[in-house]
GROMACS .gro file of N, CA and C in nm:
model
  198
    1MET      N    1  -3.342  -2.203  -0.079
    1MET     CA    2  -3.176  -2.180   0.030
    1MET      C    3  -3.205  -2.036   0.029
    2PRO      N    4  -3.208  -1.975   0.132
    2PRO     CA    5  -3.181  -1.857   0.129
    2PRO      C    6  -3.060  -1.766   0.048
    3LYS      N    7  -3.043  -1.668  -0.006
    3LYS     CA    8  -2.954  -1.592  -0.066
    3LYS      C    9  -2.821  -1.575   0.041
    4GLN      N   10  -2.752  -1.615   0.024
    4GLN     CA   11  -2.578  -1.544   0.062
    4GLN      C   12  -2.592  -1.382   0.118
    5LYS      N   13  -2.573  -1.339   0.232
    5LYS     CA   14  -2.567  -1.191   0.231
    5LYS      C   15  -2.395  -1.200   0.249
    6THR      N   16  -2.426  -1.018   0.192
    6THR     CA   17  -2.319  -0.974   0.161
    6THR      C   18  -2.255  -0.914   0.337
    7ASN      N   19  -2.156  -0.919   0.396
    7ASN     CA   20  -2.118  -0.840   0.552
    7ASN      C   21  -2.078  -0.691   0.500
    8ARG      N   22  -2.132  -0.533   0.535
    8ARG     CA   23  -2.147  -0.482   0.485
    8ARG      C   24  -1.988  -0.429   0.521
    9GLY      N   25  -1.969  -0.444   0.656
    9GLY     CA   26  -1.812  -0.391   0.711
    9GLY      C   27  -1.754  -0.417   0.609
   10ALA      N   28  -1.703  -0.567   0.533
   10ALA     CA   29  -1.613  -0.621   0.498
   10ALA      C   30  -1.614  -0.554   0.315
   11ALA      N   31  -1.773  -0.553   0.287
   11ALA     CA   32  -1.733  -0.487   0.191
   11ALA      C   33  -1.747  -0.327   0.143
   12LYS      N   34  -1.738  -0.236   0.257
   12LYS     CA   35  -1.694  -0.068   0.246
   12LYS      C   36  -1.548  -0.059   0.262
   13ARG      N   37  -1.458  -0.199   0.340
   13ARG     CA   38  -1.321  -0.171   0.347
   13ARG      C   39  -1.215  -0.238   0.256
   14PHE      N   40  -1.307  -0.313   0.149
   14PHE     CA   41  -1.211  -0.407   0.059
   14PHE      C   42  -1.295  -0.419  -0.086
   15ARG      N   43  -1.174  -0.419  -0.214
   15ARG     CA   44  -1.219  -0.421  -0.331
   15ARG      C   45  -1.181  -0.463  -0.351
   16ARG      N   46  -1.259  -0.588  -0.452
   16ARG     CA   47  -1.241  -0.709  -0.555
   16ARG      C   48  -1.191  -0.617  -0.627
   17THR      N   49  -1.058  -0.748  -0.691
   17THR     CA   50  -1.004  -0.713  -0.835
   17THR      C   51  -1.009  -0.900  -0.880
   18ALA      N   52  -0.928  -0.842  -0.948
   18ALA     CA   53  -0.956  -0.989  -1.065
   18ALA      C   54  -0.923  -1.075  -1.008
   19THR      N   55  -0.767  -1.068  -0.934
   19THR     CA   56  -0.723  -1.126  -0.841
   19THR      C   57  -0.713  -1.142  -0.737
   20GLY      N   58  -0.726  -1.100  -0.698
   20GLY     CA   59  -0.756  -1.114  -0.497
   20GLY      C   60  -0.861  -0.996  -0.433
   21PHE      N   61  -0.842  -0.949  -0.369
   21PHE     CA   62  -0.865  -0.783  -0.274
   21PHE      C   63  -0.745  -0.695  -0.287
   22LYS      N   64  -0.823  -0.585  -0.198
   22LYS     CA   65  -0.704  -0.467  -0.219
   22LYS      C   66  -0.839  -0.344  -0.097
   23HIS      N   67  -0.712  -0.334  -0.024
   23HIS     CA   68  -0.761  -0.221   0.092
   23HIS      C   69  -0.678  -0.137   0.106
   24ARG      N   70  -0.734   0.002   0.171
   24ARG     CA   71  -0.680   0.135   0.248
   24ARG      C   72  -0.581   0.068   0.338
   25ARG      N   73  -0.495   0.130   0.334
   25ARG     CA   74  -0.356   0.147   0.456
   25ARG      C   75  -0.360   0.146   0.597
   26SER      N   76  -0.377   0.134   0.701
   26SER     CA   77  -0.356   0.165   0.845
   26SER      C   78  -0.297   0.264   0.876
   27GLN      N   79  -0.291   0.368   0.955
   27GLN     CA   80  -0.199   0.467   1.018
   27GLN      C   81  -0.200   0.571   0.953
   28ARG      N   82  -0.365   0.601   0.866
   28ARG     CA   83  -0.322   0.754   0.772
   28ARG      C   84  -0.489   0.770   0.828
   29ASN      N   85  -0.513   0.820   0.919
   29ASN     CA   86  -0.660   0.895   1.000
   29ASN      C   87  -0.687   1.023   1.044
   30HIS      N   88  -0.568   1.074   1.161
   30HIS     CA   89  -0.575   1.137   1.230
   30HIS      C   90  -0.457   1.145   1.276
   31ILE      N   91  -0.359   1.225   1.411
   31ILE     CA   92  -0.259   1.273   1.411
   31ILE      C   93  -0.152   1.272   1.310
   32LEU      N   94  -0.123   1.354   1.206
   32LEU     CA   95  -0.043   1.339   1.119
   32LEU      C   96   0.061   1.412   1.123
   33THR      N   97   0.056   1.513   1.178
   33THR     CA   98   0.149   1.640   1.146
   33THR      C   99   0.292   1.530   1.235
   34LYS      N  100   0.273   1.442   1.318
   34LYS     CA  101   0.391   1.375   1.348
   34LYS      C  102   0.463   1.311   1.286
   35LYS      N  103   0.377   1.253   1.117
   35LYS     CA  104   0.413   1.197   1.078
   35LYS      C  105   0.502   1.231   0.981
   36SER      N  106   0.645   1.189   0.912
   36SER     CA  107   0.706   1.237   0.809
   36SER      C  108   0.585   1.237   0.687
   37GLN      N  109   0.653   1.344   0.588
   37GLN     CA  110   0.607   1.304   0.438
   37GLN      C  111   0.565   1.198   0.360
   38LYS      N  112   0.735   1.140   0.357
   38LYS     CA  113   0.748   1.038   0.304
   38LYS      C  114   0.641   0.950   0.361
   39ARG      N  115   0.658   0.929   0.542
   39ARG     CA  116   0.550   0.780   0.574
   39ARG      C  117   0.405   0.808   0.563
   40LYS      N  118   0.384   0.919   0.540
   40LYS     CA  119   0.263   0.963   0.492
   40LYS      C  120   0.215   0.956   0.365
   41ARG      N  121   0.320   0.992   0.256
   41ARG     CA  122   0.328   0.966   0.117
   41ARG      C  123   0.313   0.789   0.065
   42GLN      N  124   0.404   0.749   0.135
   42GLN     CA  125   0.356   0.588   0.126
   42GLN      C  126   0.274   0.491   0.181
   43LEU      N  127   0.203   0.639   0.236
   43LEU     CA  128   0.057   0.533   0.267
   43LEU      C  129  -0.094   0.567   0.229
   44ARG      N  130   0.005   0.589   0.110
   44ARG     CA  131  -0.153   0.625   0.081
   44ARG      C  132  -0.206   0.550  -0.097
   45GLY      N  133  -0.291   0.512  -0.085
   45GLY     CA  134  -0.316   0.464  -0.232
   45GLY      C  135  -0.366   0.278  -0.157
   46LEU      N  136  -0.356   0.203  -0.256
   46LEU     CA  137  -0.474   0.051  -0.179
   46LEU      C  138  -0.350  -0.033  -0.166
   47GLU      N  139  -0.322  -0.146  -0.125
   47GLU     CA  140  -0.235  -0.259  -0.093
   47GLU      C  141  -0.350  -0.398  -0.129
   48ARG      N  142  -0.253  -0.491  -0.154
   48ARG     CA  143  -0.307  -0.608  -0.179
   48ARG      C  144  -0.331  -0.691  -0.007
   49VAL      N  145  -0.417  -0.801  -0.015
   49VAL     CA  146  -0.447  -0.892   0.088
   49VAL      C  147  -0.429  -0.915   0.059
   50SER      N  148  -0.391  -1.022   0.158
   50SER     CA  149  -0.262  -1.113   0.207
   50SER      C  150  -0.335  -1.244   0.121
   51ARG      N  151  -0.297  -1.360   0.114
   51ARG     CA  152  -0.267  -1.465   0.015
   51ARG      C  153  -0.406  -1.531   0.124
   52ALA      N  154  -0.401  -1.554   0.236
   52ALA     CA  155  -0.406  -1.635   0.353
   52ALA      C  156  -0.529  -1.586   0.391
   53ASP      N  157  -0.531  -1.484   0.323
   53ASP     CA  158  -0.662  -1.427   0.378
   53ASP      C  159  -0.804  -1.365   0.289
   54VAL      N  160  -0.793  -1.427   0.121
   54VAL     CA  161  -0.853  -1.405   0.063
   54VAL      C  162  -0.981  -1.496   0.053
   55PRO      N  163  -0.967  -1.650   0.127
   55PRO     CA  164  -1.055  -1.727   0.081
   55PRO      C  165  -1.195  -1.644   0.224
   56GLY      N  166  -1.161  -1.600   0.347
   56GLY     CA  167  -1.257  -1.533   0.439
   56GLY      C  168  -1.288  -1.478   0.391
   57LEU      N  169  -1.237  -1.367   0.289
   57LEU     CA  170  -1.294  -1.230   0.222
   57LEU      C  171  -1.376  -1.292   0.142
   58LYS      N  172  -1.383  -1.389   0.068
   58LYS     CA  173  -1.465  -1.474  -0.059
   58LYS      C  174  -1.586  -1.494   0.068
   59ARG      N  175  -1.588  -1.531   0.138
   59ARG     CA  176  -1.681  -1.556   0.216
   59ARG      C  177  -1.804  -1.459   0.234
   60LEU      N  178  -1.735  -1.376   0.259
   60LEU     CA  179  -1.828  -1.215   0.341
   60LEU      C  180  -1.853  -1.169   0.209
   61THR      N  181  -1.767  -1.200   0.102
   61THR     CA  182  -1.816  -1.070   0.115
   61THR      C  183  -1.846  -1.185  -0.111
   62PRO      N  184  -1.969  -1.223  -0.092
   62PRO     CA  185  -1.948  -1.325  -0.245
   62PRO      C  186  -2.013  -1.285  -0.355
   63LYS      N  187  -2.058  -1.201  -0.293
   63LYS     CA  188  -2.092  -1.091  -0.484
   63LYS      C  189  -1.969  -1.042  -0.543
   64LYS      N  190  -2.016  -0.885  -0.495
   64LYS     CA  191  -1.872  -0.787  -0.518
   64LYS      C  192  -1.831  -0.645  -0.386
   65ALA      N  193  -1.754  -0.670  -0.389
   65ALA     CA  194  -1.750  -0.539  -0.291
   65ALA      C  195  -1.675  -0.453  -0.333
   66ARG      N  196  -1.757  -0.342  -0.328
   66ARG     CA  197  -1.727  -0.170  -0.361
   66ARG      C  198  -1.620  -0.176  -0.466
   0.00000   0.00000   0.00000
């Protein structure tokens, strides 16, 4: 049986943790001048992935995600 391949797009976007996955929040790439400081500050860091999405991510990233 062949090895299972990691989906490279998913591996770049998600980080595996002991309990699930984390991802970067959206809306923080460009056109930042019109967004308030508070909004930009709250978009920092990583957010947990929804529990419903974890099984699919485990299939996409069988080994480890970044």
